[in-house]
PDB file of C-alpha atoms and ligand atoms in Angstrom:
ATOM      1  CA  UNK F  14     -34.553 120.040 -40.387  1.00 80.00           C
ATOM      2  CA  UNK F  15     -36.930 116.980 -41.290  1.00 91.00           C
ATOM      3  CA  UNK F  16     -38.456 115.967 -38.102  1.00 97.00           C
ATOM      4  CA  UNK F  17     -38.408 111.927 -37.050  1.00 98.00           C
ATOM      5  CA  UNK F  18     -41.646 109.989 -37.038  1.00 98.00           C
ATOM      6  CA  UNK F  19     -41.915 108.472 -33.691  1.00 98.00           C
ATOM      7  CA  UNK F  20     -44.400 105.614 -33.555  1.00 98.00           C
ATOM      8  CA  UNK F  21     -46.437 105.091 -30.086  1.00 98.00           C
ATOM      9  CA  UNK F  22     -47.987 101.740 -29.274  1.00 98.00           C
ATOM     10  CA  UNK F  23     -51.729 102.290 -28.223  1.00 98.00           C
ATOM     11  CA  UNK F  24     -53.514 100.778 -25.681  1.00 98.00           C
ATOM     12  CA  UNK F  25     -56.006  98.132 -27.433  1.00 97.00           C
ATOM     13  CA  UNK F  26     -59.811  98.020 -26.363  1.00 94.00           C
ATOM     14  CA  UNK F  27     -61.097  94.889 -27.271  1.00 88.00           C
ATOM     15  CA  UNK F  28     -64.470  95.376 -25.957  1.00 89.00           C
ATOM     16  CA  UNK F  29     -65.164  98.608 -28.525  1.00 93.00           C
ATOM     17  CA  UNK F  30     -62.530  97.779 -31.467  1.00 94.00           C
ATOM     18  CA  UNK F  31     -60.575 100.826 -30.748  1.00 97.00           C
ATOM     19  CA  UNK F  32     -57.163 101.887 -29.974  1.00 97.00           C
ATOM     20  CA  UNK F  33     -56.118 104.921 -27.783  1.00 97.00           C
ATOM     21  CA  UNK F  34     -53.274 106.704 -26.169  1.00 97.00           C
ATOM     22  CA  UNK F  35     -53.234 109.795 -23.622  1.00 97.00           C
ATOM     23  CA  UNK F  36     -52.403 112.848 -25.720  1.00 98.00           C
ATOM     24  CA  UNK F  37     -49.483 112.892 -23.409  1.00 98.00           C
ATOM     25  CA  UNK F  38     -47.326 110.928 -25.311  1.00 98.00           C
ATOM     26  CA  UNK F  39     -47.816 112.422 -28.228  1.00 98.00           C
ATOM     27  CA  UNK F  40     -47.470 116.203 -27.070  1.00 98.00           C
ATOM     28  CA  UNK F  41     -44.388 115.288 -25.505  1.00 98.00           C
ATOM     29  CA  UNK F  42     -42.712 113.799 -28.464  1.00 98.00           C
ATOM     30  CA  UNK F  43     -44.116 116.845 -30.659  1.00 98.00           C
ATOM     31  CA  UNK F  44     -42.732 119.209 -27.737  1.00 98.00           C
ATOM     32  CA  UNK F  45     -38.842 117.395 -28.476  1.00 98.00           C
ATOM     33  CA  UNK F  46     -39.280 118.081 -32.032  1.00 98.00           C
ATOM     34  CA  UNK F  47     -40.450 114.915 -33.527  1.00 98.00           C
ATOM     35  CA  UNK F  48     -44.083 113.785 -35.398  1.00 98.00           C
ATOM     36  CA  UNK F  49     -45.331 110.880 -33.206  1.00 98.00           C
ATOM     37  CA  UNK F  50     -47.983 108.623 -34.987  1.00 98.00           C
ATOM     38  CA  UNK F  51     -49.857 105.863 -33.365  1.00 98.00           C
ATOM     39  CA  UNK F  52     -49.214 102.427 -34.779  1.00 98.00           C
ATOM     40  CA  UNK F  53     -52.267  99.985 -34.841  1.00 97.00           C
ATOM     41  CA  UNK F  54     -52.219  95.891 -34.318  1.00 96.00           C
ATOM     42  CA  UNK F  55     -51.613  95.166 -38.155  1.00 96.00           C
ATOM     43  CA  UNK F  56     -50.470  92.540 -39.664  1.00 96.00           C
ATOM     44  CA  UNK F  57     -46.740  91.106 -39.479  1.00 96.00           C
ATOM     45  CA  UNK F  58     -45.869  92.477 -42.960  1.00 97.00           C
ATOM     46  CA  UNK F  59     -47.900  95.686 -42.265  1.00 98.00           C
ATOM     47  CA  UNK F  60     -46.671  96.225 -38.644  1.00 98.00           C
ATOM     48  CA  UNK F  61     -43.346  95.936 -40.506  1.00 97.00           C
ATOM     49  CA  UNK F  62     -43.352  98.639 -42.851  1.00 97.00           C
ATOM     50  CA  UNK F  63     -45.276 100.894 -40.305  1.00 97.00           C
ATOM     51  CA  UNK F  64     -41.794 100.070 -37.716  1.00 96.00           C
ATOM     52  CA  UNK F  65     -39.419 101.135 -40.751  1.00 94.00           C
ATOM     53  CA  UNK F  66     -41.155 103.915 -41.917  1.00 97.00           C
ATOM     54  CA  UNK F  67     -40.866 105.260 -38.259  1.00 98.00           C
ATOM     55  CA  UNK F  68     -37.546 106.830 -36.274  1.00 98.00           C
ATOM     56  CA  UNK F  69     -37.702 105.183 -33.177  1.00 98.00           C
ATOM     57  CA  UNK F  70     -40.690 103.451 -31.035  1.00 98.00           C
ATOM     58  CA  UNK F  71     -42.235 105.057 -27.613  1.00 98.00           C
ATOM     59  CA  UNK F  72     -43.921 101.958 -25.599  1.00 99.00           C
ATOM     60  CA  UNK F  73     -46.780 103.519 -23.722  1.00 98.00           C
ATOM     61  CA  UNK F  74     -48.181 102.908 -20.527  1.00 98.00           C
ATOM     62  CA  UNK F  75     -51.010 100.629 -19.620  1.00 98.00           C
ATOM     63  CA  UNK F  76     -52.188  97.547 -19.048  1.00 98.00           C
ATOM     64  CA  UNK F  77     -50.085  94.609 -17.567  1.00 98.00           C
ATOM     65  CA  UNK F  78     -47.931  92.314 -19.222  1.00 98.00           C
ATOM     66  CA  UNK F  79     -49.253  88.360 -19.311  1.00 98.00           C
ATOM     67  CA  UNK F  80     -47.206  86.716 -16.883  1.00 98.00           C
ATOM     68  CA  UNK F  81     -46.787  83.847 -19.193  1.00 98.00           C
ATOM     69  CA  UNK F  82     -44.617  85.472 -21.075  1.00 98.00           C
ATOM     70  CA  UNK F  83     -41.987  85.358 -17.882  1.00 98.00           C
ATOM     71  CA  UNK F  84     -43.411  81.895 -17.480  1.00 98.00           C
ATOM     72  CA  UNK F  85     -45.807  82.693 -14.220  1.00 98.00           C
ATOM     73  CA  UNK F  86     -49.344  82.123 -14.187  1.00 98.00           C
ATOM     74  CA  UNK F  87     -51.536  85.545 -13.425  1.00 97.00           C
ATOM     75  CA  UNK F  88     -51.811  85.920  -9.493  1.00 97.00           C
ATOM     76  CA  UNK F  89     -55.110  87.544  -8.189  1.00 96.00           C
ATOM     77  CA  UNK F  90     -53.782  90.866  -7.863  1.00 97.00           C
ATOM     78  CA  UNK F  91     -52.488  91.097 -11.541  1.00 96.00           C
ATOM     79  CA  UNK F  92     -53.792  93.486 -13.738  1.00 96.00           C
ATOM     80  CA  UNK F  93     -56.329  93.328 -16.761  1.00 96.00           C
ATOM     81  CA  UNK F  94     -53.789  92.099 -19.797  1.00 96.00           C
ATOM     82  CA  UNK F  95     -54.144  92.350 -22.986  1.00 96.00           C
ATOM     83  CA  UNK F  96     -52.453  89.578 -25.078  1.00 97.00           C
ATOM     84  CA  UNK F  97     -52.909  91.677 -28.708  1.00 96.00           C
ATOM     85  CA  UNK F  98     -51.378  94.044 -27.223  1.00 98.00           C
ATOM     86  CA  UNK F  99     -48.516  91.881 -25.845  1.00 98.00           C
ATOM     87  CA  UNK F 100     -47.969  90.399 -29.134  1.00 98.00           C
ATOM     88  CA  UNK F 101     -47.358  93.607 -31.193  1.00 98.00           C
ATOM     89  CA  UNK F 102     -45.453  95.239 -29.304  1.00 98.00           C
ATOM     90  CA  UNK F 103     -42.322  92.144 -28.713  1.00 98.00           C
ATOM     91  CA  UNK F 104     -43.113  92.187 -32.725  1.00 98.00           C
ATOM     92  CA  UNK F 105     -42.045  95.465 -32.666  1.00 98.00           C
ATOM     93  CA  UNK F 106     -39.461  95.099 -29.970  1.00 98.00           C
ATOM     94  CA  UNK F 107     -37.650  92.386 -32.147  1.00 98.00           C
ATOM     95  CA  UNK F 108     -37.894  94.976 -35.195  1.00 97.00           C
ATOM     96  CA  UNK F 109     -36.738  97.679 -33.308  1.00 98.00           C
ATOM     97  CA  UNK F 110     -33.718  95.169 -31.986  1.00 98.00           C
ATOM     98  CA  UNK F 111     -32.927  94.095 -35.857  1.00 97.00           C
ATOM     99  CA  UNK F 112     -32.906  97.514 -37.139  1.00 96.00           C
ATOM    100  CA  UNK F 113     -31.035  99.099 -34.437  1.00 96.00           C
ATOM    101  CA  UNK F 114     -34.037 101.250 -33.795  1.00 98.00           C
ATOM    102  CA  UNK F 115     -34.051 103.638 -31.009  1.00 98.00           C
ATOM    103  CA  UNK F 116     -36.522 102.564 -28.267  1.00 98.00           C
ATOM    104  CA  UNK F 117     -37.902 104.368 -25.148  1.00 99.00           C
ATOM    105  CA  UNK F 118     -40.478 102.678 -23.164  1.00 99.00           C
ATOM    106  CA  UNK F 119     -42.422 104.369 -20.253  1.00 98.00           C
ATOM    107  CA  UNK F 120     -44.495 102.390 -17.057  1.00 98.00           C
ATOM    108  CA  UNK F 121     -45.704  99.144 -18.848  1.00 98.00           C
ATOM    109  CA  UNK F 122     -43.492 100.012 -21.340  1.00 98.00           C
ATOM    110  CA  UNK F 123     -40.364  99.434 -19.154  1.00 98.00           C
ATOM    111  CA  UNK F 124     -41.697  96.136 -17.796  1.00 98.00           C
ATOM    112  CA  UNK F 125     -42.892  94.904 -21.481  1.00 98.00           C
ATOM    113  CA  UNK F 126     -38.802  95.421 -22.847  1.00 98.00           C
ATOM    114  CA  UNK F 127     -38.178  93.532 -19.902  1.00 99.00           C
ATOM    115  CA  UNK F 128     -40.082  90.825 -20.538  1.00 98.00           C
ATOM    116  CA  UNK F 129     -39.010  90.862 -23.933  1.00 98.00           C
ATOM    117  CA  UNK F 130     -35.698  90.581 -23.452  1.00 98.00           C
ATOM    118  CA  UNK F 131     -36.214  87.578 -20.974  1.00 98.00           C
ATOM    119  CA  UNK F 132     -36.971  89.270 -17.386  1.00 98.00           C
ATOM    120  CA  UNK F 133     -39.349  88.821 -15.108  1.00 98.00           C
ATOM    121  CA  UNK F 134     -42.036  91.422 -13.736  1.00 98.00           C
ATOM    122  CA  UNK F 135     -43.270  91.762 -10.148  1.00 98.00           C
ATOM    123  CA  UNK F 136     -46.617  90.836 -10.399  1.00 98.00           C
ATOM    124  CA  UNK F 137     -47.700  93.222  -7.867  1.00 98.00           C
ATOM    125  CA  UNK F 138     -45.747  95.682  -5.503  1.00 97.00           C
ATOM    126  CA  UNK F 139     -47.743  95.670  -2.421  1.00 95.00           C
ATOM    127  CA  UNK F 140     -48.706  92.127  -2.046  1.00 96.00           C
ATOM    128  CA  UNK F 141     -45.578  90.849  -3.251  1.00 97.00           C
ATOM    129  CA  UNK F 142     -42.611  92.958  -2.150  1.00 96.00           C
ATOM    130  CA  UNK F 143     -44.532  94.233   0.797  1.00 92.00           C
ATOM    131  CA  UNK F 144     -42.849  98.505   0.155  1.00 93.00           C
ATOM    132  CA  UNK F 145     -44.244 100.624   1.780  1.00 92.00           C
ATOM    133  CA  UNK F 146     -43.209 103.082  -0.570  1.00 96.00           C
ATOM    134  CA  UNK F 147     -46.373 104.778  -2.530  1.00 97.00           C
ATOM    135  CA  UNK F 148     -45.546 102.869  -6.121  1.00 97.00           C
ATOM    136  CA  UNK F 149     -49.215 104.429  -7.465  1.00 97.00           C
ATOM    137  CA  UNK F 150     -50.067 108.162  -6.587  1.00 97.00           C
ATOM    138  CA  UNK F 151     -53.417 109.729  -7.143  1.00 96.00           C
ATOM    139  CA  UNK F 152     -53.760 112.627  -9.738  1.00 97.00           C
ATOM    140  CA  UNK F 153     -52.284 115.282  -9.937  1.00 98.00           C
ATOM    141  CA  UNK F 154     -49.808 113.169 -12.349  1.00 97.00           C
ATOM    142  CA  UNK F 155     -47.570 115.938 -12.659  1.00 97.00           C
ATOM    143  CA  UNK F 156     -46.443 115.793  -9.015  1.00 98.00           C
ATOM    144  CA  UNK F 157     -43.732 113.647  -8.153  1.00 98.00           C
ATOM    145  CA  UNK F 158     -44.157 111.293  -5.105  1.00 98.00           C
ATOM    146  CA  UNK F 159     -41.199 109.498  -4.847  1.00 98.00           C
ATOM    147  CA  UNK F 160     -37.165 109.951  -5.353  1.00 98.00           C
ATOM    148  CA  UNK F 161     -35.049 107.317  -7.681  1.00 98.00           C
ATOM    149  CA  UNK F 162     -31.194 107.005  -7.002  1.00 98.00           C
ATOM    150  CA  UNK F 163     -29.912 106.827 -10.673  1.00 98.00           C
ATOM    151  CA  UNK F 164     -26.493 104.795 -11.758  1.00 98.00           C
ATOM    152  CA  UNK F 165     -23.604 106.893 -12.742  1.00 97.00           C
ATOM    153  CA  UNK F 166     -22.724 104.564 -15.758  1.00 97.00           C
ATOM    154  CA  UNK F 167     -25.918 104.869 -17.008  1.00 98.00           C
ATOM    155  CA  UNK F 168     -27.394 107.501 -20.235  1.00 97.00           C
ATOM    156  CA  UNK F 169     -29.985 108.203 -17.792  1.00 98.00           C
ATOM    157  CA  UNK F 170     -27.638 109.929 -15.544  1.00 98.00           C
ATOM    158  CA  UNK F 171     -25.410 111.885 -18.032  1.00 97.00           C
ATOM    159  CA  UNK F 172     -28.939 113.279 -19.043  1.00 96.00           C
ATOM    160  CA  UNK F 173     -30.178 114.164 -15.918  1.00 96.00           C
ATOM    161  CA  UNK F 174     -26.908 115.174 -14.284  1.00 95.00           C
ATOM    162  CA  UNK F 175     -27.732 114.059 -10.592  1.00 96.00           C
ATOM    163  CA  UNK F 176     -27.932 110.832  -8.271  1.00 98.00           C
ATOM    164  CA  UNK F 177     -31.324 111.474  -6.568  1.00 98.00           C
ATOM    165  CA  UNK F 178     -34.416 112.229  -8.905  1.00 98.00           C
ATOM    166  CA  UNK F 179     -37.904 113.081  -7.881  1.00 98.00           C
ATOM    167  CA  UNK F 180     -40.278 111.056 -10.046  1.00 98.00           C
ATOM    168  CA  UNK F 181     -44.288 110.614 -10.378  1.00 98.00           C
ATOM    169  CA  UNK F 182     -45.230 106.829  -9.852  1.00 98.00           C
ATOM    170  CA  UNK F 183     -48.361 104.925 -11.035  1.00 98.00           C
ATOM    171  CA  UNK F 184     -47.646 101.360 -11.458  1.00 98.00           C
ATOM    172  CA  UNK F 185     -48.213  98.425  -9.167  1.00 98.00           C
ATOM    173  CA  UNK F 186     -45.655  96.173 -11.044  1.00 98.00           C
ATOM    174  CA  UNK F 187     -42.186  96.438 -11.719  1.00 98.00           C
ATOM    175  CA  UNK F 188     -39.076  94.769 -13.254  1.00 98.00           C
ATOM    176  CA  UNK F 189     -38.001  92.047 -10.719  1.00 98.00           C
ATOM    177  CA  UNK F 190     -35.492  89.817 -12.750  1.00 98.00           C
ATOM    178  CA  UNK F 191     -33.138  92.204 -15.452  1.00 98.00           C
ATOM    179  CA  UNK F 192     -33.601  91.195 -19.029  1.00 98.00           C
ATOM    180  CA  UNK F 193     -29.545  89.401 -19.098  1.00 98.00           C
ATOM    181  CA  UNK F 194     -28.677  92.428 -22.008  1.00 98.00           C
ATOM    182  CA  UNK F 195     -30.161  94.882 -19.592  1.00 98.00           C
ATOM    183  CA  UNK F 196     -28.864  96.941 -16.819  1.00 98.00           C
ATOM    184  CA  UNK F 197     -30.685  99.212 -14.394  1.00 98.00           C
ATOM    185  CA  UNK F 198     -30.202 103.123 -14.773  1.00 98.00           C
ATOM    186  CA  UNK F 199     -32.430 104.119 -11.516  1.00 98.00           C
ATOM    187  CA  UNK F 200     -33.862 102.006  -8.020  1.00 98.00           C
ATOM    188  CA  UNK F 201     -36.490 103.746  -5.704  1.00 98.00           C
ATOM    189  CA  UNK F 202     -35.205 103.661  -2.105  1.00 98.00           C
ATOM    190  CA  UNK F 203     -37.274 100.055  -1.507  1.00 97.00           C
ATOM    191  CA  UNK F 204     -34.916  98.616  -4.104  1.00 98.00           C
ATOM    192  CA  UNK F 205     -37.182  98.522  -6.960  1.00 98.00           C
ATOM    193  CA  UNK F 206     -36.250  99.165 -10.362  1.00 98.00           C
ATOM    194  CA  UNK F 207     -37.103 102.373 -11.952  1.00 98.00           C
ATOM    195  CA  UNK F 208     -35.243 102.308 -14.971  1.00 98.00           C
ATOM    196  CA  UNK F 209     -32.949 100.024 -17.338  1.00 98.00           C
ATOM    197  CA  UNK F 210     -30.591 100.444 -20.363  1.00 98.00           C
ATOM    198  CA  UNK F 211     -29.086  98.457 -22.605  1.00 98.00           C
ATOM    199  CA  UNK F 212     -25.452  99.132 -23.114  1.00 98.00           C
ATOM    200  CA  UNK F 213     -25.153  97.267 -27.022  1.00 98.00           C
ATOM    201  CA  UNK F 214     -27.753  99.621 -28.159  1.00 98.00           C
ATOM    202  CA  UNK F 215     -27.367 103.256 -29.526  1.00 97.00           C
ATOM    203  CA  UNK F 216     -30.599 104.210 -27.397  1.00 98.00           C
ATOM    204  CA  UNK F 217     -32.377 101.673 -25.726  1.00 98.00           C
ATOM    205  CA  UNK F 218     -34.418 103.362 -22.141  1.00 98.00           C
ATOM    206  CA  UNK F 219     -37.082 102.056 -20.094  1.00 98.00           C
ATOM    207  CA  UNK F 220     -38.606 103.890 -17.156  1.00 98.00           C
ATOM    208  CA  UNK F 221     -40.835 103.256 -14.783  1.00 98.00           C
ATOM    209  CA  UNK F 222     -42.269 106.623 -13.974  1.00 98.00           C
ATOM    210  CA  UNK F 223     -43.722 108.996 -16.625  1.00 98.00           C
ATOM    211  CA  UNK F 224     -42.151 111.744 -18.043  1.00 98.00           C
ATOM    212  CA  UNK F 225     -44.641 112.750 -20.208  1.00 98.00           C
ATOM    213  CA  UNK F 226     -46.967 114.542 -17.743  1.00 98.00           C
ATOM    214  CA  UNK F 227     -43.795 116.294 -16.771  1.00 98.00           C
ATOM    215  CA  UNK F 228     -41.836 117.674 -19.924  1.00 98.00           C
ATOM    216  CA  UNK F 229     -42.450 121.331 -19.249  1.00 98.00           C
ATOM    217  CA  UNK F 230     -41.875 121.845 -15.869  1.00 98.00           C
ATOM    218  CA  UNK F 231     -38.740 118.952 -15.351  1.00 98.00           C
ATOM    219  CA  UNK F 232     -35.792 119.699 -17.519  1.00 97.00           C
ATOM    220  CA  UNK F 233     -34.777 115.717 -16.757  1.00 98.00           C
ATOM    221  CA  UNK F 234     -38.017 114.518 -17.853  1.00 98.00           C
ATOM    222  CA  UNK F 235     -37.614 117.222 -21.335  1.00 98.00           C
ATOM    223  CA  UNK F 236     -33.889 116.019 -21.818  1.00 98.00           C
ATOM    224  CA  UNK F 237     -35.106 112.578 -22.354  1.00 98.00           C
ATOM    225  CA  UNK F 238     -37.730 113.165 -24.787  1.00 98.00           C
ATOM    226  CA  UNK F 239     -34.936 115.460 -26.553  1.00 98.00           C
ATOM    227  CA  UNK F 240     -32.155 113.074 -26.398  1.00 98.00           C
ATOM    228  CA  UNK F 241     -34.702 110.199 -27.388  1.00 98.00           C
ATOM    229  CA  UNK F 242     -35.741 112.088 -30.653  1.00 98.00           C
ATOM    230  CA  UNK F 243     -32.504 113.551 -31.446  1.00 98.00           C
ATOM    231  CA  UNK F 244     -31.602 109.803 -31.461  1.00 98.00           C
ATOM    232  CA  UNK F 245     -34.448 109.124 -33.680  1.00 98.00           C
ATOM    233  CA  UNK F 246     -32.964 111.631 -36.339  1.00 95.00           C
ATOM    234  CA  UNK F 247     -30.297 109.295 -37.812  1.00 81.00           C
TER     235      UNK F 247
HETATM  236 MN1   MN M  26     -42.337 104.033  -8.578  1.00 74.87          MN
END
């Protein structure tokens, strides 16, 4: 059977021209059976074709999302942003939306649908929301560190087949406000959402943790790679 492309958004470094992604990503995708490719900050006719020729898009972890998007300025415990970053991927979000895409995003990816879709981010966990909960775990990446409670009504849960999930966490911000076409799938016991949906698309997942250090030893974090690429096939 043909195998879908899967395109990846990179992380952009501006100071030395390049663009990256952990291997991660990629492995994991290749592990559920599809050929992931990463796309690079063309231009809007370019970045086009490169969305159409693909399956389905993967936004990757990283950096955080300019908080002008949701209409904040940047507090002091923001992140480093990257705005060519920002602005390919809603490009691609709103191509993905058009052509009924299948979309999956992961850490920043999560918040940057959000956002997108016309949510809010917090800025930052600890200083803002004041959990105690450990949001951002040291390596090993693979270990989880903290359990989500997922919703039954959401494609997150028929995958994973239970409530409680243990998860790996490394972000400091999180989805605050829902996107008004998005629903959350999975909260953290502080409250904090883990994971959204969005019920008018035919695959549409955000979450907050990372399943791609976790795909071979997690059959929740392997079923939604699978179920992500199977969706990519048609
Ligand atoms: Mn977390």
């Amino acid at each position: 059977m043909k195998k879908p492309i899967i395109g990846l958004t990179p992380t952009l470094d501006g100071d030395h021209g390049t663009m990256q992604t952990r291997l991660d990503y990629a492995k994991a995708v290749e592990h559920a059976g599809g050929v992931p490719l990463l796309l690079p900050p063309l231009g809007p006719d370019a970045l086009r074709e490169a969305a159409l020729a693909c399956g389905g898009l993967l936004f990757t972890g990283g950096v955080d999302v300019h908080p002008a998007l949701y209409g904040e300025e940047p507090l002091a415990s923001c992140g480093e942003i990257s705005p060519k970053r920002d602005e390919m991927e809603l490009a691609l979000l709103r191509l993905a939306l058009d052509r009924e895409l299948p979309v999956l995003g992961i850490c920043r990816g999560i918040q940057l649908l959000n956002v997108g879709l016309g949510g809010t981010l917090w800025q930052d966990l600890p200083s803002q929301l004041g959990t105690q909960l450990c949001h951002s775990q040291r390596p090993p990446y693979d270990m989880t560190i903290h359990t989500v409670r997922l919703e039954e009504d959401s494609p997150l849960y028929a995958l994973i087949g239970r409530r409680s999930y243990e998860v790996n966490s490394t972000h400091h911000q999180a989805v605050r406000e829902l996107a008004p076409s998005l629903r959350a799938a999975a909260r953290a016991s502080d409250g904090v959402i883990e994971a959204v949906w969005r019920p008018e698309s035919r695959f549409f997942l955000g979450v907050q943790w990372h399943p791609e250090f976790r795909y071979r030893i997690d059959g929740g974090a392997s079923a939604l790679f699978g179920a992500f690429v199977e969706a990519c096939r048609s």
